[in-house]
Amino acid sequence: MEILSTILGGITGLLGSAVTAFFTWKQKKLDLQREIETKKLDIQLAEKEHEYALATAKLQAESEMEKAAEATLQASYAHDRATYFTPFAGVIEKYPWLGIPFAVLFALVDFLRGLIRPSMTVYMVVLVTIMYLQGAELMGSDGYEAMAAETATIFMVRIIDLVVYLTSTITAWWFGDRTIHKRMAQGF
């Protein structure tokens, strides 16, 4: 009985050790899985933080670009308002005999400066229209054979794109310019 008791005690001890080892192994496995899931969540959190930082940086860059564009636009308005005659008004008062030549000269400079943008606009639109009409004539006449169909098509598409671009730019500039000046005059 003592031998049996010793053997059963040993088996029970081994069984207890095996059960303890199993549960310890199972706990370590669960801890490892929990750690892996935690790391995955940490990685996802880091990715979200990175995406947020990128989005914030992009918004800041866009905001700075808009501010720079606004400053450029305001500078162009200031340039358009500039007159060359006004600073010399004191000189003309002091030397009246310079009045008429200076008045004519600076009025001419202001007049020409004021015509640059509208005249360039008209010139570009007329030039592109002439190019379009000549291209359309080439495509519809015997000259079409002198120009490859693919080249003629590319040419016409580019002219059409340019006409649309110029038209939208001119329209936005002139009407935007007028709207902004009206709002500035009203105090907005």
mmCIF file of C-alpha atoms in Angstrom:
data_model
loop_
_atom_site.group_PDB
_atom_site.id
_atom_site.type_symbol
_atom_site.label_atom_id
_atom_site.label_comp_id
_atom_site.label_asym_id
_atom_site.label_seq_id
_atom_site.Cartn_x
_atom_site.Cartn_y
_atom_site.Cartn_z
ATOM 1 C CA MET A 1 0.000 0.000 0.000
ATOM 2 C CA GLU A 2 2.853 2.275 0.754
ATOM 3 C CA ILE A 3 4.298 1.643 -2.667
ATOM 4 C CA LEU A 4 0.930 2.245 -4.276
ATOM 5 C CA SER A 5 0.525 5.379 -2.220
ATOM 6 C CA THR A 6 3.958 6.563 -3.317
ATOM 7 C CA ILE A 7 3.202 5.807 -6.972
ATOM 8 C CA LEU A 8 -0.233 7.466 -6.813
ATOM 9 C CA GLY A 9 1.291 10.474 -5.040
ATOM 10 C CA GLY A 10 3.904 10.753 -7.781
ATOM 11 C CA ILE A 11 1.290 10.448 -10.508
ATOM 12 C CA THR A 12 -0.901 13.030 -8.787
ATOM 13 C CA GLY A 13 2.106 15.353 -8.460
ATOM 14 C CA LEU A 14 2.986 14.868 -12.146
ATOM 15 C CA LEU A 15 -0.639 15.370 -13.126
ATOM 16 C CA GLY A 16 -0.765 18.535 -11.025
ATOM 17 C CA SER A 17 2.452 19.764 -12.643
ATOM 18 C CA ALA A 18 1.076 18.970 -16.101
ATOM 19 C CA VAL A 19 -2.190 20.820 -15.369
ATOM 20 C CA THR A 20 -0.252 23.780 -13.969
ATOM 21 C CA ALA A 21 2.069 23.760 -16.996
ATOM 22 C CA PHE A 22 -0.923 23.587 -19.349
ATOM 23 C CA PHE A 23 -2.673 26.525 -17.701
ATOM 24 C CA THR A 24 0.572 28.509 -17.543
ATOM 25 C CA TRP A 25 1.128 27.827 -21.271
ATOM 26 C CA LYS A 26 -2.499 28.769 -22.015
ATOM 27 C CA GLN A 27 -2.146 32.010 -19.986
ATOM 28 C CA LYS A 28 1.084 32.924 -21.812
ATOM 29 C CA LYS A 29 -0.627 32.224 -25.131
ATOM 30 C CA LEU A 30 -3.539 34.491 -24.166
ATOM 31 C CA ASP A 31 -1.116 37.166 -22.947
ATOM 32 C CA LEU A 32 0.792 36.946 -26.232
ATOM 33 C CA GLN A 33 -2.437 37.219 -28.252
ATOM 34 C CA ARG A 34 -3.518 40.206 -26.140
ATOM 35 C CA GLU A 35 -0.115 41.822 -26.702
ATOM 36 C CA ILE A 36 -0.351 41.188 -30.459
ATOM 37 C CA GLU A 37 -3.845 42.738 -30.569
ATOM 38 C CA THR A 38 -2.602 45.694 -28.519
ATOM 39 C CA LYS A 39 0.293 46.195 -30.944
ATOM 40 C CA LYS A 40 -2.106 46.018 -33.891
ATOM 41 C CA LEU A 41 -4.306 48.659 -32.248
ATOM 42 C CA ASP A 42 -1.209 50.779 -31.531
ATOM 43 C CA ILE A 43 -0.222 50.531 -35.202
ATOM 44 C CA GLN A 44 -3.748 51.488 -36.303
ATOM 45 C CA LEU A 45 -3.718 54.417 -33.884
ATOM 46 C CA ALA A 46 -0.334 55.557 -35.201
ATOM 47 C CA GLU A 47 -1.623 55.323 -38.782
ATOM 48 C CA LYS A 48 -4.705 57.389 -37.886
ATOM 49 C CA GLU A 49 -2.524 59.960 -36.118
ATOM 50 C CA HIS A 50 -0.286 60.103 -39.185
ATOM 51 C CA GLU A 51 -3.288 60.552 -41.489
ATOM 52 C CA TYR A 52 -4.587 63.317 -39.233
ATOM 53 C CA ALA A 53 -1.180 65.045 -39.215
ATOM 54 C CA LEU A 54 -0.994 64.832 -43.020
ATOM 55 C CA ALA A 55 -4.533 66.172 -43.408
ATOM 56 C CA THR A 56 -3.757 69.017 -41.010
ATOM 57 C CA ALA A 57 -0.541 69.863 -42.862
ATOM 58 C CA LYS A 58 -2.390 69.784 -46.179
ATOM 59 C CA LEU A 59 -5.095 72.122 -44.865
ATOM 60 C CA GLN A 60 -2.471 74.499 -43.494
ATOM 61 C CA ALA A 61 -0.614 74.489 -46.813
ATOM 62 C CA GLU A 62 -3.847 75.160 -48.723
ATOM 63 C CA SER A 63 -4.692 77.972 -46.312
ATOM 64 C CA GLU A 64 -1.267 79.540 -46.797
ATOM 65 C CA MET A 65 -1.588 79.205 -50.576
ATOM 66 C CA GLU A 66 -4.991 80.911 -50.458
ATOM 67 C CA LYS A 67 -3.544 83.718 -48.321
ATOM 68 C CA ALA A 68 -0.666 84.139 -50.784
ATOM 69 C CA ALA A 69 -3.086 84.174 -53.722
ATOM 70 C CA GLU A 70 -5.214 86.779 -51.948
ATOM 71 C CA ALA A 71 -2.133 88.910 -51.262
ATOM 72 C CA THR A 72 -1.126 88.656 -54.927
ATOM 73 C CA LEU A 73 -4.632 89.615 -56.017
ATOM 74 C CA GLN A 74 -4.676 92.595 -53.658
ATOM 75 C CA ALA A 75 -1.258 93.662 -54.963
ATOM 76 C CA SER A 76 -2.582 93.523 -58.528
ATOM 77 C CA TYR A 77 -5.529 95.711 -57.500
ATOM 78 C CA ALA A 78 -3.144 98.179 -55.874
ATOM 79 C CA HIS A 79 -1.044 98.211 -59.044
ATOM 80 C CA ASP A 80 -4.102 98.812 -61.219
ATOM 81 C CA ARG A 81 -5.126 101.750 -58.997
ATOM 82 C CA ALA A 82 -1.670 103.331 -59.029
ATOM 83 C CA THR A 83 -1.347 106.589 -60.883
ATOM 84 C CA TYR A 84 1.844 108.230 -61.989
ATOM 85 C CA PHE A 85 0.478 111.754 -62.102
ATOM 86 C CA THR A 86 -0.555 112.081 -58.433
ATOM 87 C CA PRO A 87 2.967 112.032 -56.858
ATOM 88 C CA PHE A 88 4.038 114.968 -59.048
ATOM 89 C CA ALA A 89 1.140 117.239 -58.141
ATOM 90 C CA GLY A 90 3.348 119.148 -55.662
ATOM 91 C CA VAL A 91 6.051 119.683 -58.317
ATOM 92 C CA ILE A 92 3.492 121.050 -60.744
ATOM 93 C CA GLU A 93 2.151 123.436 -58.090
ATOM 94 C CA LYS A 94 5.683 124.684 -57.446
ATOM 95 C CA TYR A 95 6.578 124.984 -61.159
ATOM 96 C CA PRO A 96 3.354 125.768 -63.004
ATOM 97 C CA TRP A 97 5.072 125.936 -66.398
ATOM 98 C CA LEU A 98 5.657 122.138 -66.102
ATOM 99 C CA GLY A 99 1.958 121.560 -65.520
ATOM 100 C CA ILE A 100 0.733 120.972 -69.057
ATOM 101 C CA PRO A 101 3.627 118.777 -70.296
ATOM 102 C CA PHE A 102 3.636 116.714 -67.082
ATOM 103 C CA ALA A 103 -0.141 116.463 -67.043
ATOM 104 C CA VAL A 104 -0.215 115.226 -70.625
ATOM 105 C CA LEU A 105 2.719 112.862 -70.162
ATOM 106 C CA PHE A 106 1.507 111.262 -66.924
ATOM 107 C CA ALA A 107 -2.106 111.149 -68.066
ATOM 108 C CA LEU A 108 -0.865 109.278 -71.156
ATOM 109 C CA VAL A 109 1.145 106.860 -68.976
ATOM 110 C CA ASP A 110 -1.894 106.219 -66.744
ATOM 111 C CA PHE A 111 -4.093 105.774 -69.798
ATOM 112 C CA LEU A 112 -1.699 103.265 -71.426
ATOM 113 C CA ARG A 113 -1.217 101.365 -68.153
ATOM 114 C CA GLY A 114 -4.975 101.112 -67.790
ATOM 115 C CA LEU A 115 -5.329 99.735 -71.334
ATOM 116 C CA ILE A 116 -2.717 96.974 -71.036
ATOM 117 C CA ARG A 117 -4.880 94.257 -69.484
ATOM 118 C CA PRO A 118 -8.020 94.829 -71.573
ATOM 119 C CA SER A 119 -6.051 95.194 -74.808
ATOM 120 C CA MET A 120 -4.002 92.055 -74.091
ATOM 121 C CA THR A 121 -7.231 90.230 -73.346
ATOM 122 C CA VAL A 122 -8.818 91.263 -76.631
ATOM 123 C CA TYR A 123 -5.600 90.526 -78.529
ATOM 124 C CA MET A 124 -5.294 87.000 -77.081
ATOM 125 C CA VAL A 125 -8.934 86.150 -77.736
ATOM 126 C CA VAL A 126 -8.725 87.451 -81.327
ATOM 127 C CA LEU A 127 -5.431 85.611 -81.916
ATOM 128 C CA VAL A 128 -6.779 82.295 -80.637
ATOM 129 C CA THR A 129 -10.001 82.743 -82.615
ATOM 130 C CA ILE A 130 -8.037 83.369 -85.819
ATOM 131 C CA MET A 131 -5.908 80.285 -85.118
ATOM 132 C CA TYR A 132 -9.046 78.242 -84.557
ATOM 133 C CA LEU A 133 -10.683 79.454 -87.745
ATOM 134 C CA GLN A 134 -7.537 78.763 -89.772
ATOM 135 C CA GLY A 135 -7.276 75.297 -88.217
ATOM 136 C CA ALA A 136 -10.908 74.585 -89.016
ATOM 137 C CA GLU A 137 -10.308 75.756 -92.581
ATOM 138 C CA LEU A 138 -7.284 73.460 -92.894
ATOM 139 C CA MET A 139 -9.290 70.521 -91.624
ATOM 140 C CA GLY A 140 -12.119 71.196 -94.036
ATOM 141 C CA SER A 141 -10.095 71.952 -97.166
ATOM 142 C CA ASP A 142 -7.421 70.370 -99.275
ATOM 143 C CA GLY A 143 -4.883 71.557 -96.706
ATOM 144 C CA TYR A 144 -6.178 68.817 -94.430
ATOM 145 C CA GLU A 145 -4.227 66.272 -96.403
ATOM 146 C CA ALA A 146 -1.041 68.228 -95.692
ATOM 147 C CA MET A 147 -1.660 67.864 -91.963
ATOM 148 C CA ALA A 148 -2.033 64.413 -90.452
ATOM 149 C CA ALA A 149 -5.506 63.757 -89.049
ATOM 150 C CA GLU A 150 -4.097 63.066 -85.595
ATOM 151 C CA THR A 151 -2.045 66.291 -85.592
ATOM 152 C CA ALA A 152 -5.014 68.337 -86.813
ATOM 153 C CA THR A 153 -7.233 66.857 -84.117
ATOM 154 C CA ILE A 154 -4.672 67.583 -81.390
ATOM 155 C CA PHE A 155 -4.278 71.105 -82.744
ATOM 156 C CA MET A 156 -8.009 71.762 -82.699
ATOM 157 C CA VAL A 157 -8.479 70.283 -79.212
ATOM 158 C CA ARG A 158 -5.698 72.468 -77.848
ATOM 159 C CA ILE A 159 -7.187 75.576 -79.436
ATOM 160 C CA ILE A 160 -10.625 74.754 -78.024
ATOM 161 C CA ASP A 161 -9.104 74.125 -74.572
ATOM 162 C CA LEU A 162 -7.259 77.433 -74.776
ATOM 163 C CA VAL A 163 -10.362 79.361 -75.829
ATOM 164 C CA VAL A 164 -12.353 77.877 -72.951
ATOM 165 C CA TYR A 165 -9.505 78.598 -70.505
ATOM 166 C CA LEU A 166 -9.095 82.195 -71.678
ATOM 167 C CA THR A 167 -12.831 82.829 -71.610
ATOM 168 C CA SER A 168 -13.246 81.501 -68.081
ATOM 169 C CA THR A 169 -10.144 83.345 -66.835
ATOM 170 C CA ILE A 170 -11.212 86.648 -68.355
ATOM 171 C CA THR A 171 -14.790 86.323 -67.149
ATOM 172 C CA ALA A 172 -13.765 85.347 -63.618
ATOM 173 C CA TRP A 173 -11.178 88.107 -63.442
ATOM 174 C CA TRP A 174 -13.376 90.938 -64.675
ATOM 175 C CA PHE A 175 -16.530 89.986 -62.817
ATOM 176 C CA GLY A 176 -14.580 88.964 -59.701
ATOM 177 C CA ASP A 177 -12.664 92.227 -59.852
ATOM 178 C CA ARG A 178 -15.869 94.241 -60.077
ATOM 179 C CA THR A 179 -17.560 92.287 -57.275
ATOM 180 C CA ILE A 180 -14.600 92.717 -54.950
ATOM 181 C CA HIS A 181 -14.342 96.428 -55.715
ATOM 182 C CA LYS A 182 -18.097 96.853 -55.057
ATOM 183 C CA ARG A 183 -17.810 95.050 -51.718
ATOM 184 C CA MET A 184 -14.727 97.039 -50.761
ATOM 185 C CA ALA A 185 -16.579 100.253 -51.590
ATOM 186 C CA GLN A 186 -19.539 99.139 -49.448
ATOM 187 C CA GLY A 187 -17.245 98.322 -46.530
ATOM 188 C CA PHE A 188 -17.454 94.519 -46.627
#
